[in-house]
Amino acid sequence: MKLLIDNANIEDIKRIYEYYPMDGVTCNPTILLKEGKNPYKILKEIREFIGSDAQLHVQVISLVAEEMVKEAHQIQKILGKHTFIKIPVIPEGLKAIKQLASEGVNVTGTAVYSPMQGYLAGKAGAKYVAPYVNRIDNLGYNGIAVAKQIHDMLKDTNIDCEVIAASFKNAQQVIELCEYGVGASTISADVVEGLIKNDTINAAVDVFVKDFETLCGTHATMLTCLDD
Ligand code: G3P
């Protein structure tokens, strides 16, 4: 499963990239708002950091297909061909997805709350569809089940499109979809860090260090404990 960070803060992105095996960055207008700067200024900085081949997913704002397509062209002109264009899966969005897919533009169907949205976006030519796991849960439905159902529908009907699950609130949700084989998950910095945050792990590692120091002396490591 590809792991992307759902964030536009360059410091968070750099920190997460330093430690974790990440495959790209996604954002949406709400995430950009948190940075309070010109969107292209933020996105160019992210692109420069992650490199021209990495996935960067950027959302259009227009609600009319023709304008969405124009935005997509501009986004890719400025941020490169490996920029996935996030299009909300509404009727105008499906129209735009069909047009962009016919041009070979990589599209991510977003704002997905139902299985049929995911299926139709894939059938229209999107490379990814993004069910919002936690937001679906908050509506009283099962976000994980919806993500799995979309994954199954796409696979069962041989549509070349992967689920990129989004809107996570905890590590367990990510694990469950990873185990199920979904193509990608995009997660916030705190949920990435929560994936292996566990005091029991730290305590076990601390015991190993203490035991080695007891054997070889304070601050000793395998670099310093030479047999000479
Ligand atoms: O990018 C869309 C999705 O990640 C939204 O997440 O946390 O605002 O529900 P959230």
Tab-separated table of C-alpha atoms and ligand atoms in Angstrom:
chain	number	residue	atom	x	y	z
A	1	MET	CA	0.000	0.000	0.000
A	2	LYS	CA	1.324	3.426	-0.909
A	3	LEU	CA	1.432	5.838	2.011
A	4	LEU	CA	0.989	9.537	1.400
A	5	ILE	CA	0.900	12.433	3.786
A	6	ASP	CA	-2.284	14.510	3.783
A	7	ASN	CA	-0.713	17.799	4.730
A	8	ALA	CA	0.697	20.984	3.176
A	9	ASN	CA	2.985	22.101	5.978
A	10	ILE	CA	6.514	21.823	4.634
A	11	GLU	CA	8.065	21.313	8.068
A	12	ASP	CA	5.654	18.454	8.861
A	13	ILE	CA	6.282	16.934	5.436
A	14	LYS	CA	10.075	17.110	5.858
A	15	ARG	CA	9.879	15.574	9.345
A	16	ILE	CA	7.631	12.719	8.231
A	17	TYR	CA	9.748	12.080	5.122
A	18	GLU	CA	12.905	11.909	7.223
A	19	TYR	CA	11.636	8.958	9.229
A	20	TYR	CA	8.872	7.180	7.325
A	21	PRO	CA	8.699	5.491	3.900
A	22	MET	CA	6.329	7.907	2.175
A	23	ASP	CA	5.142	7.874	-1.434
A	24	GLY	CA	3.809	11.379	-1.891
A	25	VAL	CA	1.701	14.244	-0.621
A	26	THR	CA	-1.989	15.053	-0.901
A	27	CYS	CA	-3.834	18.183	0.081
A	28	ASN	CA	-7.181	19.877	-0.290
A	29	PRO	CA	-8.347	23.513	-0.003
A	30	THR	CA	-8.951	23.165	3.745
A	31	ILE	CA	-5.411	21.878	4.268
A	32	LEU	CA	-4.029	24.772	2.176
A	33	LEU	CA	-6.038	27.271	4.230
A	34	LYS	CA	-4.152	26.160	7.350
A	35	GLU	CA	-0.909	27.399	5.763
A	36	GLY	CA	-2.372	30.855	5.030
A	37	LYS	CA	-0.121	31.474	2.022
A	38	ASN	CA	-0.532	31.522	-1.741
A	39	PRO	CA	-1.398	27.926	-2.765
A	40	TYR	CA	1.151	27.743	-5.589
A	41	LYS	CA	3.876	29.075	-3.298
A	42	ILE	CA	3.171	26.236	-0.854
A	43	LEU	CA	2.754	23.586	-3.539
A	44	LYS	CA	5.925	24.554	-5.426
A	45	GLU	CA	7.901	24.212	-2.201
A	46	ILE	CA	6.398	20.764	-1.603
A	47	ARG	CA	7.106	19.722	-5.190
A	48	GLU	CA	10.689	20.859	-4.933
A	49	PHE	CA	11.160	18.859	-1.716
A	50	ILE	CA	9.523	15.581	-2.814
A	51	GLY	CA	11.004	15.690	-6.335
A	52	SER	CA	9.459	15.825	-9.782
A	53	ASP	CA	8.583	12.091	-9.950
A	54	ALA	CA	6.741	11.825	-6.637
A	55	GLN	CA	2.976	11.898	-6.397
A	56	LEU	CA	1.475	15.239	-5.438
A	57	HIS	CA	-2.338	15.379	-5.388
A	58	VAL	CA	-3.882	18.834	-5.841
A	59	GLN	CA	-7.586	19.667	-5.939
A	60	VAL	CA	-9.460	21.877	-8.394
A	61	ILE	CA	-11.930	24.417	-7.057
A	62	SER	CA	-14.352	25.035	-9.953
A	63	LEU	CA	-17.675	23.215	-9.973
A	64	VAL	CA	-18.084	23.227	-13.765
A	65	ALA	CA	-16.338	20.577	-15.851
A	66	GLU	CA	-14.775	22.885	-18.450
A	67	GLU	CA	-13.278	25.068	-15.708
A	68	MET	CA	-12.055	22.019	-13.778
A	69	VAL	CA	-10.220	20.888	-16.904
A	70	LYS	CA	-8.613	24.330	-17.313
A	71	GLU	CA	-7.531	24.301	-13.669
A	72	ALA	CA	-6.078	20.818	-14.138
A	73	HIS	CA	-3.992	22.005	-17.093
A	74	GLN	CA	-2.693	24.972	-15.135
A	75	ILE	CA	-1.895	22.869	-12.053
A	76	GLN	CA	0.097	20.384	-14.139
A	77	LYS	CA	1.843	23.168	-16.072
A	78	ILE	CA	3.110	24.663	-12.831
A	79	LEU	CA	3.601	21.541	-10.703
A	80	GLY	CA	4.500	18.907	-13.265
A	81	LYS	CA	3.007	15.845	-14.896
A	82	HIS	CA	3.245	13.713	-11.769
A	83	THR	CA	0.664	15.924	-10.150
A	84	PHE	CA	-2.605	14.048	-9.699
A	85	ILE	CA	-5.610	16.287	-10.201
A	86	LYS	CA	-8.190	15.825	-7.468
A	87	ILE	CA	-11.700	16.192	-8.844
A	88	PRO	CA	-14.776	15.982	-6.601
A	89	VAL	CA	-16.996	13.116	-7.756
A	90	ILE	CA	-20.120	15.074	-8.661
A	91	PRO	CA	-21.719	14.937	-12.146
A	92	GLU	CA	-19.589	17.854	-13.428
A	93	GLY	CA	-16.578	16.144	-11.892
A	94	LEU	CA	-17.278	12.901	-13.758
A	95	LYS	CA	-17.486	14.895	-16.989
A	96	ALA	CA	-14.119	16.493	-16.232
A	97	ILE	CA	-12.584	13.129	-15.250
A	98	LYS	CA	-13.622	11.612	-18.595
A	99	GLN	CA	-12.074	14.533	-20.492
A	100	LEU	CA	-8.829	14.572	-18.482
A	101	ALA	CA	-8.455	10.789	-18.618
A	102	SER	CA	-8.800	10.904	-22.416
A	103	GLU	CA	-5.877	13.352	-22.433
A	104	GLY	CA	-3.790	11.022	-20.245
A	105	VAL	CA	-3.938	13.274	-17.181
A	106	ASN	CA	-3.749	11.409	-13.850
A	107	VAL	CA	-6.903	12.087	-11.861
A	108	THR	CA	-7.934	11.319	-8.286
A	109	GLY	CA	-11.666	11.255	-7.661
A	110	THR	CA	-12.219	12.927	-4.315
A	111	ALA	CA	-14.993	13.755	-1.828
A	112	VAL	CA	-16.092	10.124	-2.103
A	113	TYR	CA	-18.719	9.144	0.453
A	114	SER	CA	-20.402	6.256	-1.356
A	115	PRO	CA	-19.423	3.093	-3.252
A	116	MET	CA	-21.116	4.228	-6.447
A	117	GLN	CA	-19.133	7.494	-6.506
A	118	GLY	CA	-15.937	5.470	-6.306
A	119	TYR	CA	-17.004	3.034	-9.007
A	120	LEU	CA	-18.155	5.749	-11.417
A	121	ALA	CA	-14.989	7.817	-10.941
A	122	GLY	CA	-12.891	4.739	-11.735
A	123	LYS	CA	-15.031	3.892	-14.731
A	124	ALA	CA	-14.705	7.494	-15.950
A	125	GLY	CA	-10.917	7.077	-15.957
A	126	ALA	CA	-9.642	8.225	-12.544
A	127	LYS	CA	-6.429	6.513	-11.421
A	128	TYR	CA	-7.373	6.833	-7.756
A	129	VAL	CA	-10.590	7.347	-5.829
A	130	ALA	CA	-10.545	8.715	-2.308
A	131	PRO	CA	-13.217	7.521	0.130
A	132	TYR	CA	-13.266	9.657	3.283
A	133	VAL	CA	-13.174	6.964	5.947
A	134	ASN	CA	-13.665	9.001	9.096
A	135	ARG	CA	-16.177	11.410	7.598
A	136	ILE	CA	-18.274	8.442	6.439
A	137	ASP	CA	-18.106	7.023	9.976
A	138	ASN	CA	-19.296	10.381	11.281
A	139	LEU	CA	-22.418	10.085	9.114
A	140	GLY	CA	-23.285	6.820	10.833
A	141	TYR	CA	-22.021	4.577	8.034
A	142	ASN	CA	-18.918	2.383	7.976
A	143	GLY	CA	-16.021	4.171	6.238
A	144	ILE	CA	-13.738	1.140	6.206
A	145	ALA	CA	-16.509	-0.989	4.685
A	146	VAL	CA	-17.119	1.629	1.981
A	147	ALA	CA	-13.401	1.767	1.125
A	148	LYS	CA	-13.264	-2.044	0.905
A	149	GLN	CA	-16.436	-2.165	-1.182
A	150	ILE	CA	-15.032	0.333	-3.694
A	151	HIS	CA	-11.760	-1.628	-3.831
A	152	ASP	CA	-13.712	-4.836	-4.562
A	153	MET	CA	-15.953	-3.217	-7.180
A	154	LEU	CA	-12.956	-1.819	-9.063
A	155	LYS	CA	-11.062	-5.122	-8.937
A	156	ASP	CA	-14.102	-7.286	-9.769
A	157	THR	CA	-14.874	-5.210	-12.848
A	158	ASN	CA	-11.227	-4.904	-13.988
A	159	ILE	CA	-11.128	-1.136	-13.739
A	160	ASP	CA	-7.593	0.218	-13.647
A	161	CYS	CA	-8.089	2.428	-10.591
A	162	GLU	CA	-6.953	2.127	-6.982
A	163	VAL	CA	-8.509	3.280	-3.745
A	164	ILE	CA	-6.532	6.011	-2.006
A	165	ALA	CA	-8.317	6.014	1.328
A	166	ALA	CA	-8.405	9.379	3.134
A	167	SER	CA	-9.736	11.009	6.285
A	168	PHE	CA	-8.291	8.718	8.939
A	169	LYS	CA	-8.502	9.216	12.658
A	170	ASN	CA	-6.343	6.352	13.864
A	171	ALA	CA	-3.727	3.748	12.995
A	172	GLN	CA	-6.135	0.804	13.207
A	173	GLN	CA	-8.120	2.139	10.241
A	174	VAL	CA	-4.913	2.307	8.180
A	175	ILE	CA	-3.853	-1.210	9.212
A	176	GLU	CA	-7.213	-2.678	8.278
A	177	LEU	CA	-7.081	-1.254	4.761
A	178	CYS	CA	-3.419	-2.194	4.332
A	179	GLU	CA	-4.273	-5.796	5.249
A	180	TYR	CA	-7.136	-5.719	2.738
A	181	GLY	CA	-4.793	-4.689	-0.066
A	182	VAL	CA	-6.091	-1.233	-0.942
A	183	GLY	CA	-3.695	0.678	-3.184
A	184	ALA	CA	-2.971	3.713	-1.038
A	185	SER	CA	-3.816	5.662	2.071
A	186	THR	CA	-3.235	9.319	2.681
A	187	ILE	CA	-2.908	10.240	6.317
A	188	SER	CA	-2.207	13.231	8.520
A	189	ALA	CA	1.168	13.691	10.223
A	190	ASP	CA	-0.164	12.735	13.658
A	191	VAL	CA	-1.747	9.521	12.375
A	192	VAL	CA	1.513	8.620	10.537
A	193	GLU	CA	3.403	9.116	13.784
A	194	GLY	CA	0.739	7.097	15.622
A	195	LEU	CA	1.361	4.070	13.399
A	196	ILE	CA	4.197	2.846	15.622
A	197	LYS	CA	3.844	5.123	18.634
A	198	ASN	CA	3.831	2.823	21.642
A	199	ASP	CA	5.549	3.210	25.023
A	200	THR	CA	5.982	-0.561	25.276
A	201	ILE	CA	8.169	-0.522	22.145
A	202	ASN	CA	10.294	2.313	23.565
A	203	ALA	CA	10.616	0.508	26.903
A	204	ALA	CA	11.794	-2.694	25.173
A	205	VAL	CA	14.391	-0.770	23.156
A	206	ASP	CA	15.578	1.059	26.296
A	207	VAL	CA	16.155	-2.290	28.060
A	208	PHE	CA	18.365	-3.441	25.166
A	209	VAL	CA	20.460	-0.269	25.436
A	210	LYS	CA	20.773	-0.563	29.224
A	211	ASP	CA	21.774	-4.238	29.007
A	212	PHE	CA	24.445	-3.460	26.413
A	213	GLU	CA	25.786	-0.607	28.525
A	214	THR	CA	25.954	-2.958	31.491
A	215	LEU	CA	28.021	-5.290	29.337
A	216	CYS	CA	30.304	-2.732	27.652
A	217	GLY	CA	30.014	0.569	29.530
A	218	THR	CA	27.993	3.761	29.353
A	219	HIS	CA	27.247	5.001	25.810
A	220	ALA	CA	28.865	1.886	24.296
A	221	THR	CA	27.551	0.703	20.910
A	222	MET	CA	28.634	-1.925	18.370
A	223	LEU	CA	30.794	0.827	16.911
A	224	THR	CA	32.835	1.319	20.051
A	225	CYS	CA	33.012	-2.136	21.726
A	226	LEU	CA	35.927	-3.422	19.672
A	227	ASP	CA	37.718	-6.588	20.701
A	228	ASP	CA	41.382	-5.479	20.661
B	1	G3P	O1	-8.233	15.247	1.599
B	1	G3P	C1	-9.445	14.758	2.036
B	1	G3P	C2	-9.458	14.087	3.349
B	1	G3P	O2	-8.171	13.746	3.698
B	1	G3P	C3	-10.163	14.824	4.411
B	1	G3P	O3	-9.700	14.472	5.660
B	1	G3P	O4	-9.442	14.722	8.082
B	1	G3P	O5	-10.555	16.545	6.778
B	1	G3P	O6	-11.701	14.369	7.123
B	1	G3P	P1	-10.390	15.067	6.981
